[in-house]
C-alpha cells in the first residue's frame, strides 16, 4: 500500500513537472506565472506543504542574483558601461579583425556583470555607428552587393554595358578596352561591397554570441549558474564547492578559450582575417578606417571627463567582485574564516555592497560648510535610488529562479528524482567523458528552442540522478549541462540577445545557423576540455564524493569509483 502511495505521489509530481515544462517551452503563460504553479499545485495535490514550497522563492541564491542586478542598474544609471566599451574600442583599433575582437571582449566583459540582453542592446548602436562610418549606408551597400545572378543586378549591369556600347558606336576611335575596364571596375566594386557586407554581419553577430559566452564566467552573469548553486544546496546540502570565487577560477579560463576560438571562426567566416590584420596599407580603406576612429573618439569625448559618480561606482564594483572572489576561493584561505563557519555567504557580501549604493553620494561632498555655516553645500543625491532599482530589476526572473528551486524540491521530496534515476540505468555503460559531451550537446540543442532557464530547471534534477546511478561526481555532469544551456547560437529565438541582433534586419536565419552550428561544436569541445583538465582537479571530480552518498542510501551501497576506472570498464 505504501509503495502504491509513493508511486502515486511520484506520478502527481511528474504531471506538474511536465505541465510546467510544456508551458515554459510554448510560453502559453508568462514564464513567471508558470513558475508560480508549484505554489498552487504542490500543496493542493498533496506533494509538498506550502511552507516548504513558498520558502524556495527567495533563497540566499536569489539575494545574490538580486545584488548583481542592482549593481548592474547602478552601472547603467551613470553610463560607466559605455565609457568602458568605447575605451576598449579605442585601444583595439578599427581594422576588421581587431574591431570584432574588441566588440567581443567588451561584450563578454560587460555581460559578466550586466544582463546579456542589456549588453547586446547597448553595444549594437555603437557597432552600427562605427560600421556606417566605415562603409556608409547599409541599404546602398546591399544594392552594390547584388551579383549577376540577381535579376536587378543583371539589369543594372546590362544598362551599363548598353551605355558604353552606345558611346563606342558614337565614337569610333574610342579604344575597346574602355568597356572591359569599366566592367572590371564594376566587378571590383561589387566584390568590395560584398566583403564590407560580410564584415558588417560579422560585427552584428559577434555581439550576442560574446554576451552569451561572457555570462558563463561569473555566478551572477546568467541565471542558470545560480540555478545550479540553488539546486546543489537542495539536493546536496553538504556540497560547498561552488561559490563565486571557485566558479570564476573554473569558468573564466573556459570563457577566454571559447571567446578566442569564436573570434577566429567569426573573423574567418566574415572576412576579418586577411592581409590587413596587422599590416597597414595605404589604400582606399585607410580613409574609412580613419573616419571610424574619429567616430569612436568623438563619442568618447562626448562623455566628458570622468565623474565622481563613475569613479565611485567603479570602486564599489571592483570591491564587489574582489570580496565575492576572495570569500572562499577554495585554493587559498578566504576572508570568511574570520566569521563563524557557514554564517557568511556570497549573498551577504552582495547585499552589503549594494546597500551602500543607496546612501553613498553621487557628487563629491563639499566640506566648506563645516567651517562656514553660510557656505553652500553640494546637493545630496545617492548613487542609486530605490525607484531606479525597482524599474531596472527584472523581478520576473527572480520568480523564475524560485519556481525552479520549488520544482527541484518537489522532485526530491516526492521521490520523482530517484525514480527517474532508476530508469536511466542503460546509460551507465557510457563512459563519463563521452557522457559529458553528449549531455552538453543535448542541452545546447534543447536550449535553441526553449529558454536557458527553463532548460536547466527541467533537466538538472535528471542529470543529478543520472550521475548518482552512474557513480560519478554529480558536478562532473551538472557543470557542463549548466554551461551548455548558455550556448544557444543557431536561431534568432534562442536567446533575447540573438533576437535583438536579428531584429536589426541585416542578418538572415541562415547566417546564424551557419555560424552558430560551428560555435556550438566549439563550445561543446571547450567544456569537455575544461572538465577533463583543470576542472577535474579543482573540484576533485575523479572520485565519488561523500556529500553525494546520502541521496543514494535507499539504493545499493555506493562504492568509490574513479572516472578513469569507469572509462576502462565502459
PDB file of C-alpha atoms in Angstrom, residues 428-436 467 470-477 480 528 530-533 535-537 539-545 559-570:
ATOM      1  CA  UNK A 428      25.657   3.521 -17.022  1.00  0.00           C
ATOM      2  CA  UNK A 429      27.516   1.766 -19.857  1.00  0.00           C
ATOM      3  CA  UNK A 430      28.523   5.102 -21.440  1.00  0.00           C
ATOM      4  CA  UNK A 431      31.994   6.310 -20.370  1.00  0.00           C
ATOM      5  CA  UNK A 432      31.653   9.501 -18.272  1.00  0.00           C
ATOM      6  CA  UNK A 433      33.902  11.542 -20.561  1.00  0.00           C
ATOM      7  CA  UNK A 434      31.623  10.670 -23.501  1.00  0.00           C
ATOM      8  CA  UNK A 435      28.560  11.359 -21.370  1.00  0.00           C
ATOM      9  CA  UNK A 436      29.844  14.905 -20.713  1.00  0.00           C
ATOM     10  CA  UNK A 467      25.339  10.972 -12.013  1.00  0.00           C
ATOM     11  CA  UNK A 470      26.492   6.074 -12.747  1.00  0.00           C
ATOM     12  CA  UNK A 471      28.548   6.573  -9.554  1.00  0.00           C
ATOM     13  CA  UNK A 472      30.185   9.727 -10.903  1.00  0.00           C
ATOM     14  CA  UNK A 473      30.701  13.010  -9.075  1.00  0.00           C
ATOM     15  CA  UNK A 474      27.436  14.910  -9.797  1.00  0.00           C
ATOM     16  CA  UNK A 475      29.368  18.088 -10.594  1.00  0.00           C
ATOM     17  CA  UNK A 476      31.031  16.255 -13.498  1.00  0.00           C
ATOM     18  CA  UNK A 477      27.652  16.162 -15.285  1.00  0.00           C
ATOM     19  CA  UNK A 480      28.676  21.002 -18.330  1.00  0.00           C
ATOM     20  CA  UNK A 528      34.762  18.843 -22.379  1.00  0.00           C
ATOM     21  CA  UNK A 530      37.784  22.179 -19.203  1.00  0.00           C
ATOM     22  CA  UNK A 531      36.001  19.407 -17.302  1.00  0.00           C
ATOM     23  CA  UNK A 532      38.748  16.866 -18.000  1.00  0.00           C
ATOM     24  CA  UNK A 533      41.710  19.138 -17.218  1.00  0.00           C
ATOM     25  CA  UNK A 535      38.014  21.270 -13.622  1.00  0.00           C
ATOM     26  CA  UNK A 536      38.881  17.654 -12.769  1.00  0.00           C
ATOM     27  CA  UNK A 537      41.488  18.775 -10.233  1.00  0.00           C
ATOM     28  CA  UNK A 539      36.521  20.023  -7.878  1.00  0.00           C
ATOM     29  CA  UNK A 540      38.121  16.600  -7.286  1.00  0.00           C
ATOM     30  CA  UNK A 541      35.878  15.126  -9.971  1.00  0.00           C
ATOM     31  CA  UNK A 542      37.772  11.847 -10.276  1.00  0.00           C
ATOM     32  CA  UNK A 543      36.212  10.465  -7.063  1.00  0.00           C
ATOM     33  CA  UNK A 544      32.662   9.955  -5.895  1.00  0.00           C
ATOM     34  CA  UNK A 545      32.175  12.432  -3.013  1.00  0.00           C
ATOM     35  CA  UNK A 559      31.490   2.177  -3.603  1.00  0.00           C
ATOM     36  CA  UNK A 560      34.109   4.640  -4.606  1.00  0.00           C
ATOM     37  CA  UNK A 561      34.645   4.605  -8.337  1.00  0.00           C
ATOM     38  CA  UNK A 562      37.026   6.753 -10.267  1.00  0.00           C
ATOM     39  CA  UNK A 563      36.332   8.183 -13.697  1.00  0.00           C
ATOM     40  CA  UNK A 564      39.441   6.523 -15.051  1.00  0.00           C
ATOM     41  CA  UNK A 565      38.254   3.110 -13.898  1.00  0.00           C
ATOM     42  CA  UNK A 566      34.825   3.648 -15.424  1.00  0.00           C
ATOM     43  CA  UNK A 567      36.392   4.624 -18.718  1.00  0.00           C
ATOM     44  CA  UNK A 568      38.284   1.311 -18.688  1.00  0.00           C
ATOM     45  CA  UNK A 569      35.198  -0.767 -17.829  1.00  0.00           C
ATOM     46  CA  UNK A 570      32.928   1.200 -20.209  1.00  0.00           C
TER      47      UNK A 570
END
